[in-house]
Structures are given as C-alpha cells and as structure tokens.
Tab-separated table of C-alpha atoms and ligand atoms in Angstrom:
chain	number	residue	atom	x	y	z
A	192	UNK	CA	144.305	20.108	89.800
A	193	UNK	CA	141.567	22.369	91.097
A	194	UNK	CA	140.138	24.751	88.490
A	195	UNK	CA	137.796	27.322	90.030
A	196	UNK	CA	134.922	28.587	87.895
A	197	UNK	CA	136.157	32.125	88.354
A	198	UNK	CA	138.942	33.798	90.286
A	199	UNK	CA	139.059	37.543	90.853
A	200	UNK	CA	142.415	37.230	92.589
A	201	UNK	CA	144.761	37.836	89.629
A	202	UNK	CA	142.923	41.107	88.811
A	203	UNK	CA	142.953	42.208	92.418
A	204	UNK	CA	146.627	41.414	92.925
A	205	UNK	CA	147.585	43.339	89.800
A	206	UNK	CA	145.988	46.552	91.040
A	207	UNK	CA	145.887	46.064	94.807
A	208	UNK	CA	147.997	49.163	95.480
A	209	UNK	CA	145.918	51.340	93.161
A	210	UNK	CA	142.740	50.147	94.881
A	211	UNK	CA	144.170	50.871	98.303
A	212	UNK	CA	145.170	54.359	97.186
A	213	UNK	CA	141.668	54.851	95.770
A	214	UNK	CA	140.163	53.822	99.080
A	215	UNK	CA	142.393	56.209	100.990
A	216	UNK	CA	141.535	59.081	98.665
A	217	UNK	CA	137.803	58.595	99.226
A	218	UNK	CA	138.292	58.120	102.964
A	219	UNK	CA	140.283	61.348	103.225
A	220	UNK	CA	137.952	63.224	100.871
A	221	UNK	CA	135.049	62.845	103.333
A	222	UNK	CA	132.431	63.038	100.593
A	223	UNK	CA	130.854	59.654	100.112
A	224	UNK	CA	127.820	60.253	97.890
A	225	UNK	CA	127.684	61.883	94.418
A	226	UNK	CA	131.078	63.512	94.665
A	227	UNK	CA	134.117	63.865	92.413
A	228	UNK	CA	134.745	60.122	92.023
A	229	UNK	CA	131.273	59.391	90.677
A	230	UNK	CA	131.518	62.347	88.311
A	231	UNK	CA	134.950	61.247	87.068
A	232	UNK	CA	133.813	57.660	86.595
A	233	UNK	CA	130.692	58.751	84.726
A	234	UNK	CA	132.837	60.792	82.385
A	235	UNK	CA	135.323	57.977	81.860
A	236	UNK	CA	132.648	55.329	81.259
A	237	UNK	CA	130.690	57.581	78.857
A	238	UNK	CA	133.872	58.143	76.894
A	239	UNK	CA	134.702	54.437	76.939
A	240	UNK	CA	131.192	53.541	75.743
A	241	UNK	CA	131.098	56.225	73.076
A	242	UNK	CA	127.988	57.850	74.537
A	243	UNK	CA	127.252	61.463	75.490
A	244	UNK	CA	126.008	60.521	78.947
A	245	UNK	CA	126.657	58.028	81.706
A	246	UNK	CA	124.592	58.047	84.880
A	247	UNK	CA	125.982	55.845	87.645
A	248	UNK	CA	123.421	54.025	89.785
A	249	UNK	CA	123.298	51.477	92.591
A	250	UNK	CA	123.008	48.252	90.561
A	251	UNK	CA	122.074	46.730	87.222
A	252	UNK	CA	118.438	46.100	87.932
A	253	UNK	CA	117.930	49.749	88.948
A	254	UNK	CA	119.723	50.833	85.775
A	255	UNK	CA	117.183	48.836	83.743
A	256	UNK	CA	114.191	50.005	85.757
A	257	UNK	CA	115.221	53.658	85.542
A	258	UNK	CA	115.925	53.360	81.790
A	259	UNK	CA	112.429	52.014	81.178
A	260	UNK	CA	110.845	54.552	83.528
A	261	UNK	CA	112.389	57.605	81.848
A	262	UNK	CA	111.101	56.313	78.501
A	263	UNK	CA	107.679	56.791	80.082
A	264	UNK	CA	106.979	53.071	80.224
A	265	UNK	CA	104.414	51.852	82.724
A	266	UNK	CA	101.098	50.145	83.176
A	267	UNK	CA	99.298	49.431	79.890
A	268	UNK	CA	102.533	49.329	77.854
A	269	UNK	CA	104.162	46.229	76.441
A	270	UNK	CA	107.894	45.558	76.531
A	271	UNK	CA	109.476	42.764	74.499
A	272	UNK	CA	112.205	40.758	76.257
A	273	UNK	CA	114.196	37.653	75.346
A	274	UNK	CA	113.082	34.406	76.992
A	275	UNK	CA	116.715	33.465	77.561
A	276	UNK	CA	118.132	35.879	80.130
A	277	UNK	CA	118.454	36.157	83.892
A	278	UNK	CA	115.469	37.102	86.028
A	279	UNK	CA	116.404	40.797	86.642
A	280	UNK	CA	115.814	41.650	82.948
A	281	UNK	CA	112.201	40.560	83.315
A	282	UNK	CA	111.815	41.916	86.839
A	283	UNK	CA	112.802	45.429	85.789
A	284	UNK	CA	109.974	45.439	83.240
A	285	UNK	CA	107.553	44.056	85.829
A	286	UNK	CA	108.623	46.756	88.317
A	287	UNK	CA	107.497	49.512	85.925
A	288	UNK	CA	104.022	47.952	85.732
A	289	UNK	CA	104.393	47.247	82.006
A	290	UNK	CA	103.456	43.898	80.461
A	291	UNK	CA	106.267	41.483	79.629
A	292	UNK	CA	106.052	40.055	76.107
A	293	UNK	CA	108.729	37.399	75.754
A	294	UNK	CA	110.296	36.137	72.551
A	295	UNK	CA	112.150	32.885	72.046
A	296	UNK	CA	115.769	32.962	70.917
A	297	UNK	CA	117.535	31.655	67.840
A	298	UNK	CA	119.156	28.240	68.043
A	299	UNK	CA	122.489	29.395	66.606
A	300	UNK	CA	122.972	32.797	68.237
A	301	UNK	CA	121.136	32.215	71.541
A	302	UNK	CA	119.559	35.642	71.123
A	303	UNK	CA	116.352	37.104	69.704
A	304	UNK	CA	116.273	38.025	66.017
A	305	UNK	CA	113.988	40.236	63.943
A	306	UNK	CA	112.170	37.031	62.973
A	307	UNK	CA	111.454	35.976	66.551
A	308	UNK	CA	110.581	39.535	67.599
A	309	UNK	CA	108.429	40.739	64.674
A	310	UNK	CA	105.307	38.698	65.531
A	311	UNK	CA	105.361	40.149	69.069
A	312	UNK	CA	105.144	43.818	68.116
A	313	UNK	CA	101.753	45.426	68.717
A	314	UNK	CA	100.289	48.924	69.014
A	315	UNK	CA	101.049	48.738	72.729
A	316	UNK	CA	104.748	47.896	72.288
A	317	UNK	CA	106.812	50.677	73.834
A	318	UNK	CA	110.247	49.077	73.889
A	319	UNK	CA	112.366	45.987	73.462
A	320	UNK	CA	115.122	45.035	75.895
A	321	UNK	CA	118.039	43.408	74.089
A	322	UNK	CA	120.474	41.455	76.250
A	323	UNK	CA	124.117	41.147	75.203
A	324	UNK	CA	124.105	37.753	76.831
A	325	UNK	CA	127.382	36.029	77.785
A	326	UNK	CA	129.244	39.092	76.445
A	327	UNK	CA	128.031	38.493	72.892
A	328	UNK	CA	126.344	41.471	71.199
A	329	UNK	CA	122.682	40.916	70.349
A	330	UNK	CA	121.525	41.568	66.772
A	331	UNK	CA	121.452	45.257	67.711
A	332	UNK	CA	121.546	47.024	64.368
A	333	UNK	CA	118.850	44.991	62.643
A	334	UNK	CA	116.541	45.179	65.639
A	335	UNK	CA	117.097	48.933	66.036
A	336	UNK	CA	116.033	49.333	62.379
A	337	UNK	CA	112.994	47.160	62.975
A	338	UNK	CA	112.082	49.038	66.185
A	339	UNK	CA	112.379	52.389	64.387
A	340	UNK	CA	110.052	51.184	61.643
A	341	UNK	CA	107.506	50.242	64.331
A	342	UNK	CA	108.176	53.323	66.448
A	343	UNK	CA	109.317	51.750	69.691
A	344	UNK	CA	112.493	52.091	71.757
A	345	UNK	CA	115.472	49.783	72.149
A	346	UNK	CA	117.037	49.346	75.581
A	347	UNK	CA	120.235	47.326	75.859
A	348	UNK	CA	120.817	45.214	78.947
A	349	UNK	CA	124.604	45.386	78.741
A	350	UNK	CA	125.346	43.886	82.161
A	351	UNK	CA	127.421	41.138	80.527
A	352	UNK	CA	128.861	43.147	77.648
A	353	UNK	CA	131.328	45.791	78.923
A	354	UNK	CA	133.672	46.463	76.022
A	355	UNK	CA	131.861	44.302	73.453
A	356	UNK	CA	131.234	45.897	70.046
A	357	UNK	CA	129.293	45.483	66.835
A	358	UNK	CA	130.442	47.104	63.579
A	359	UNK	CA	132.916	49.149	65.617
A	360	UNK	CA	130.239	50.504	67.978
A	361	UNK	CA	130.387	49.570	71.642
A	362	UNK	CA	127.435	47.696	73.077
A	363	UNK	CA	125.621	49.977	75.482
A	364	UNK	CA	125.706	52.761	72.892
A	365	UNK	CA	123.357	51.380	70.235
A	366	UNK	CA	120.007	51.372	72.044
A	367	UNK	CA	118.150	54.606	72.853
A	368	UNK	CA	119.055	54.138	76.497
A	369	UNK	CA	121.132	51.335	77.957
A	370	UNK	CA	121.695	49.715	81.306
A	371	UNK	CA	124.630	47.883	82.799
A	372	UNK	CA	125.697	46.281	86.063
A	373	UNK	CA	129.033	46.330	87.870
A	374	UNK	CA	128.278	43.305	90.041
A	375	UNK	CA	131.700	41.970	91.127
A	376	UNK	CA	131.787	39.031	88.690
A	377	UNK	CA	130.944	41.064	85.559
A	378	UNK	CA	133.721	41.958	83.113
A	379	UNK	CA	133.922	45.363	84.793
A	380	UNK	CA	133.064	44.616	88.404
A	381	UNK	CA	132.995	46.780	91.523
A	382	UNK	CA	133.918	45.535	94.976
A	383	UNK	CA	130.228	45.539	95.757
A	384	UNK	CA	127.099	46.564	93.862
A	385	UNK	CA	127.024	49.110	91.070
A	386	UNK	CA	125.379	49.943	87.778
A	387	UNK	CA	125.104	52.589	85.078
A	388	UNK	CA	122.892	53.988	82.352
A	389	UNK	CA	124.385	55.161	79.060
A	390	UNK	CA	122.646	57.200	76.366
A	391	UNK	CA	123.239	59.723	73.606
A	392	UNK	CA	119.889	61.370	74.253
A	393	UNK	CA	120.275	64.554	76.317
A	394	UNK	CA	116.705	64.549	77.615
A	395	UNK	CA	116.733	60.867	78.645
A	396	UNK	CA	120.126	61.376	80.287
A	397	UNK	CA	118.859	64.355	82.250
A	398	UNK	CA	115.733	62.466	83.348
A	399	UNK	CA	117.754	59.439	84.480
A	400	UNK	CA	120.146	61.670	86.437
A	401	UNK	CA	117.219	63.196	88.262
A	402	UNK	CA	115.317	59.911	88.729
A	403	UNK	CA	118.192	58.141	90.521
A	404	UNK	CA	118.306	60.904	93.139
A	405	UNK	CA	114.686	61.367	94.321
A	406	UNK	CA	113.758	63.142	91.097
A	407	UNK	CA	116.122	65.944	91.963
A	408	UNK	CA	119.092	67.642	90.320
A	409	UNK	CA	119.031	70.849	92.365
A	410	UNK	CA	119.058	70.618	96.154
A	411	UNK	CA	115.554	70.226	97.630
A	412	UNK	CA	113.901	70.684	94.239
A	413	UNK	CA	112.048	67.558	93.077
A	414	UNK	CA	110.707	67.441	89.515
A	415	UNK	CA	109.372	63.874	89.581
A	416	UNK	CA	108.931	61.065	92.095
A	417	UNK	CA	112.209	59.240	91.725
A	418	UNK	CA	114.116	56.700	93.768
A	419	UNK	CA	117.415	56.544	95.628
A	420	UNK	CA	119.798	54.617	93.424
A	421	UNK	CA	123.242	56.171	93.556
A	422	UNK	CA	126.626	54.595	92.981
A	423	UNK	CA	128.782	55.418	95.986
A	424	UNK	CA	132.107	57.212	95.790
A	425	UNK	CA	134.143	54.210	96.871
A	426	UNK	CA	132.786	51.937	94.143
A	427	UNK	CA	133.192	54.731	91.591
A	428	UNK	CA	136.851	55.083	92.565
A	429	UNK	CA	137.444	51.324	92.240
A	430	UNK	CA	135.572	51.127	88.935
A	431	UNK	CA	137.533	54.003	87.413
A	432	UNK	CA	140.792	52.241	88.264
A	433	UNK	CA	139.560	48.921	86.917
A	434	UNK	CA	138.185	50.499	83.722
A	435	UNK	CA	141.770	51.295	82.670
A	436	UNK	CA	142.488	47.556	82.573
A	437	UNK	CA	139.212	46.402	81.035
A	438	UNK	CA	140.403	46.180	77.419
A	439	UNK	CA	143.427	44.097	78.378
A	440	UNK	CA	141.309	41.792	80.542
A	441	UNK	CA	138.743	41.413	77.746
A	442	UNK	CA	141.494	40.582	75.246
A	443	UNK	CA	142.760	37.968	77.661
A	444	UNK	CA	139.290	36.455	77.993
A	445	UNK	CA	139.029	36.312	74.190
A	446	UNK	CA	142.423	34.664	73.736
A	447	UNK	CA	141.642	32.032	76.357
A	448	UNK	CA	138.111	31.427	75.037
A	449	UNK	CA	139.298	31.113	71.428
A	450	UNK	CA	142.004	28.683	72.456
A	451	UNK	CA	139.610	26.475	74.432
A	452	UNK	CA	137.031	26.611	71.625
A	453	UNK	CA	139.591	25.686	68.969
A	454	UNK	CA	140.523	22.623	70.984
A	455	UNK	CA	136.966	21.566	71.703
A	456	UNK	CA	135.120	22.251	68.458
A	457	UNK	CA	134.133	18.883	66.999
A	458	UNK	CA	134.623	17.076	70.309
A	459	UNK	CA	131.505	15.004	71.067
A	460	UNK	CA	128.388	17.028	70.329
A	461	UNK	CA	129.753	20.247	71.856
A	462	UNK	CA	128.347	23.386	70.245
A	463	UNK	CA	129.634	26.917	70.791
A	464	UNK	CA	127.404	29.816	69.694
A	465	UNK	CA	129.032	31.538	66.705
A	466	UNK	CA	129.771	35.237	66.243
A	467	UNK	CA	129.264	37.230	63.073
A	468	UNK	CA	132.471	38.770	61.725
A	469	UNK	CA	131.188	42.274	62.619
A	470	UNK	CA	131.070	41.325	66.261
A	471	UNK	CA	133.600	41.705	69.104
A	472	UNK	CA	132.557	39.420	71.954
A	473	UNK	CA	134.027	39.795	75.426
A	474	UNK	CA	133.230	36.330	76.808
A	475	UNK	CA	131.630	37.307	80.068
A	476	UNK	CA	130.912	33.583	80.035
A	477	UNK	CA	132.270	30.817	77.852
A	478	UNK	CA	129.247	28.637	77.156
A	479	UNK	CA	128.758	25.436	75.179
A	480	UNK	CA	125.805	23.114	74.768
A	481	UNK	CA	125.771	19.322	74.798
A	482	UNK	CA	123.060	16.701	75.280
A	483	UNK	CA	125.319	15.184	77.942
A	484	UNK	CA	125.489	18.392	79.961
A	485	UNK	CA	124.649	16.896	83.348
A	486	UNK	CA	127.032	13.954	83.102
A	487	UNK	CA	129.810	16.169	81.684
A	488	UNK	CA	129.294	18.551	84.570
A	489	UNK	CA	129.532	15.857	87.247
A	490	UNK	CA	132.549	14.283	85.510
A	491	UNK	CA	134.346	17.640	85.542
A	492	UNK	CA	133.327	18.166	89.168
A	493	UNK	CA	135.025	14.842	90.009
A	494	UNK	CA	138.174	16.161	88.314
A	495	UNK	CA	137.908	19.310	90.490
A	496	UNK	CA	136.901	21.499	87.563
A	497	UNK	CA	134.106	23.883	88.523
A	498	UNK	CA	131.439	24.776	85.986
A	499	UNK	CA	128.144	26.621	86.227
A	500	UNK	CA	124.828	26.872	84.388
A	501	UNK	CA	123.457	30.119	82.990
A	502	UNK	CA	120.587	29.595	83.388
A	503	UNK	CA	119.124	26.365	84.759
A	504	UNK	CA	115.560	27.750	84.801
A	505	UNK	CA	114.465	30.555	82.442
A	506	UNK	CA	112.359	33.427	83.864
A	507	UNK	CA	109.055	32.189	82.401
A	508	UNK	CA	109.303	28.975	84.470
A	509	UNK	CA	110.277	30.745	87.699
A	510	UNK	CA	107.736	30.868	90.513
A	511	UNK	CA	108.044	34.666	90.515
A	512	UNK	CA	106.428	34.788	87.059
A	513	UNK	CA	103.937	31.957	87.584
A	514	UNK	CA	101.053	34.419	87.333
A	515	UNK	CA	101.877	34.956	83.672
A	516	UNK	CA	100.731	31.378	83.114
A	517	UNK	CA	103.576	30.125	80.941
A	518	UNK	CA	103.712	26.339	80.713
A	519	UNK	CA	106.774	24.228	80.095
A	520	UNK	CA	107.311	24.203	76.315
A	521	UNK	CA	106.289	27.850	75.807
A	522	UNK	CA	109.770	28.765	74.511
A	523	UNK	CA	111.234	25.514	73.180
A	524	UNK	CA	114.611	26.857	72.036
A	525	UNK	CA	115.259	28.661	75.322
A	526	UNK	CA	114.225	25.601	77.320
A	527	UNK	CA	116.427	23.319	75.235
A	528	UNK	CA	119.399	25.649	75.754
A	529	UNK	CA	118.750	25.728	79.521
A	530	UNK	CA	118.820	21.906	79.549
A	531	UNK	CA	122.010	21.671	77.514
A	532	UNK	CA	124.124	24.709	78.356
A	533	UNK	CA	127.265	24.651	80.458
A	534	UNK	CA	129.469	27.595	81.447
A	535	UNK	CA	133.159	26.645	81.470
A	536	UNK	CA	135.750	28.228	83.768
A	537	UNK	CA	137.236	31.433	82.382
A	538	UNK	CA	138.843	34.493	83.968
A	539	UNK	CA	141.620	36.972	83.213
A	540	UNK	CA	144.783	35.488	84.643
A	541	UNK	CA	143.678	31.880	84.092
A	542	UNK	CA	146.862	29.922	83.506
A	543	UNK	CA	147.801	27.578	80.672
A	544	UNK	CA	147.920	24.696	83.155
A	545	UNK	CA	144.225	25.350	83.842
A	546	UNK	CA	143.116	25.604	80.207
A	547	UNK	CA	145.125	22.534	79.179
A	548	UNK	CA	143.731	20.482	82.045
A	549	UNK	CA	140.172	21.630	81.249
A	550	UNK	CA	140.517	20.754	77.560
A	551	UNK	CA	142.087	17.355	78.323
A	552	UNK	CA	139.375	16.401	80.785
A	553	UNK	CA	136.522	17.423	78.459
A	554	UNK	CA	138.112	15.368	75.665
A	555	UNK	CA	138.524	12.439	78.056
A	556	UNK	CA	134.847	12.598	78.970
A	557	UNK	CA	133.718	12.383	75.358
A	558	UNK	CA	136.144	9.522	74.559
A	559	UNK	CA	134.624	7.273	77.193
B	1164	LIG	C1	123.888	40.860	86.414
B	1164	LIG	C2	122.791	41.102	85.486
B	1164	LIG	C3	121.705	41.938	85.797
B	1164	LIG	C4	121.475	42.503	87.165
B	1164	LIG	O1	122.493	43.290	87.668
B	1164	LIG	P1	122.577	43.568	89.243
B	1164	LIG	O2	123.640	44.598	89.357
B	1164	LIG	O3	122.908	42.292	89.920
B	1164	LIG	O4	121.227	44.101	89.661
B	1164	LIG	C5	120.759	42.187	84.814
B	1164	LIG	N1	120.859	41.638	83.605
B	1164	LIG	C6	121.868	40.815	83.269
B	1164	LIG	C7	121.913	40.248	81.899
B	1164	LIG	C8	122.847	40.499	84.201
B	1164	LIG	O5	123.843	39.665	83.863
C-alpha cells in the first residue's frame, strides 16, 4: 500500500465548492490587492489568534523580516535564534543586517530553553526568535519572562503552529510580535504563498501595516522605506474559508498522531518529543528520533511509505551561513537530532488503513 508523506486532497475535496465560490467572488470583485478579502481574513485570523492585530503579507519569511524590522532591529544588534529550525528563520535575521546568535536546543523538547538561551544574552541582544517547531509550542512563557528581565523582545516564528496553544493562549499571541506562513503544506495553507504578522501592540501593528506596502498607509504618502509584501485577495479568500476548518483538521492531526505514538512508544529506540500538560500541539509534523533513522527510512521507502527529514542539515552547517564560521559539532544536540530525526506521514483525512500499515511496518523493521 502506498502511503504518501502528505496529501492535501482530502482537505481540498471537502471544501472544493467553497473554494470555487471564493475564486469566483474575487474574480467578479475586480479588486485583487488589499481589498475586502484581505481585510476580512486579517480580522478573522486576529480573532482566531487572540491578538488585536493581524497584518497579512506575501510569505512567512517576509513576515519574520518585517516583524524584526519594525522592532527597529538592524546592523549592530544581536538576535538569538534556535539552532534547530529551517533556514528562513535565520535568513530573516540576516536580511535585517543584525547578527545571528544561535542557541542549541534541549534534548527532550527539541527547542531552546531559558538555560540554553541565558548565556547568549548580551547588551546588544535586541530580540529572540522562538520557533514553534513541528507544531509544538516553544517554552514561550518562561522565555518571555526571561526576555523581559533582560529588556529584549520575543518574536514567535509560528509558521508551523497555527492553532497550537500554551496555558490556553494561542501561539502567535505570546511574543511581542509574531510571524507565520501560509505555505500550502502548513496546517493553515494557502493555494500559493502567504504569511501574516500578529501582535497586540498597536504601534508595532501600525508600523508593520505600513512597512508591507512601501511604508505607506495613505495613498502616495510614504512614512518609511518599506517593501512590497502583500497577501493577494485570492489567497486571502481561500485562507478565510480554510480557517473555518482549521480546528477540526488540527484535532484530526492530534488524534492520528496520538494513536501512532501510542503504538510506537517503546518500539526499538524510537523517541517522540514530549509535551508539557499545559501545551496543545498541532502536529504540523509527527517526528521521532532513532539511531537507525537511515535504514528505517529506506525500509519504509521499500514498503512504499514516504517519510521526510526536518531538517537534514541545520542552518549553521549550510553553505549560505558558512561565513559565520561554525564548524561541525558547534551545536551537538541539534546535530544529533538532525542525524536521527524522521518525519512520519500525517495529514487530515489520513485513513486507518494508512496508520495501521505504517505502525505495522515500523514494528516489523525493529523486530528484524
Ligand atoms: C515555512 C517556514 C518558514 C518560511 O515560510 P515561507 O512562507 O515559506 O517563507 C519560516 N519558518 C518556519 C519555521 C517555517 O516552517
């Protein structure tokens, strides 16, 4: 049986007619940039996130770059980032001209902690970017407290965390300003590129709104040198329709992930990162580590089960960041995770035949 890593088809089929109606509405409306659909989506996503403001932008990396920019971050400033994340988190910091200061992650949670972050704080630290990686909330509250005591900002990279929560608060609402992506494979995905900034701070919200549109909020009046990073009407229409289903799809991801985990905990040396009881994870990815990652992966491939690796090479070992001079071994926990981690297939609409087959084949591999 073929098990794809991800299928967007069940979601699409469920709401195909709504999407087609959304398309027709935008087509007939003849306003394709910063119109009613973007405004309505911004309102809906702000409400969903529990924030005062949502500013829709072109993609996740822009959302991060703009968030850092409106905090006044640039050359001469330091920004702390986790070593374990995808390249755009680091690239956004680099784009502002600020210095990247990376921290290794914790072996159990796969995220930075106050302990790994504290030694990195300096007088130059302006912000920390916390990534809700794999849909699992970072240690947001403790790090916000720590950041406040040191007087720097917290920015959440919530590209993988739509709908996740910690102590009843949605991720993307805890940091001072927060960025997310609506890349098609994310939990809330557009049918193309998209992103958003969420914040409770009126001034930061206003600045971000201006920055994404050439530094302008009134026609032909430019307050700052901004960029063009606008979500288009069509994507806004699709996202607003899909947002109505997000909670159900997240619940489905959780049910499937919990079921697979229950079956596989204790099998071989498989380890699944654990969640604190205060945390609501949305399983953007279902990840496990094992020393036999590569052979497990090729065994599953032979059984037609697709898996993936997030991420095979951490940012500090990428050619793009070679100038920073990090050697192999700089972040041992991150590097170990990258050698051992495997993302298992998971998507809303995944059938029992798929999960059962996946579980059986993983068990078979470890029995050999
Ligand atoms: C997807 C992703 C991004 C980048 O988003 P784009 O919309 O592709 O620019 C940034 N950070 C994380 C953690 C992501 O998963």
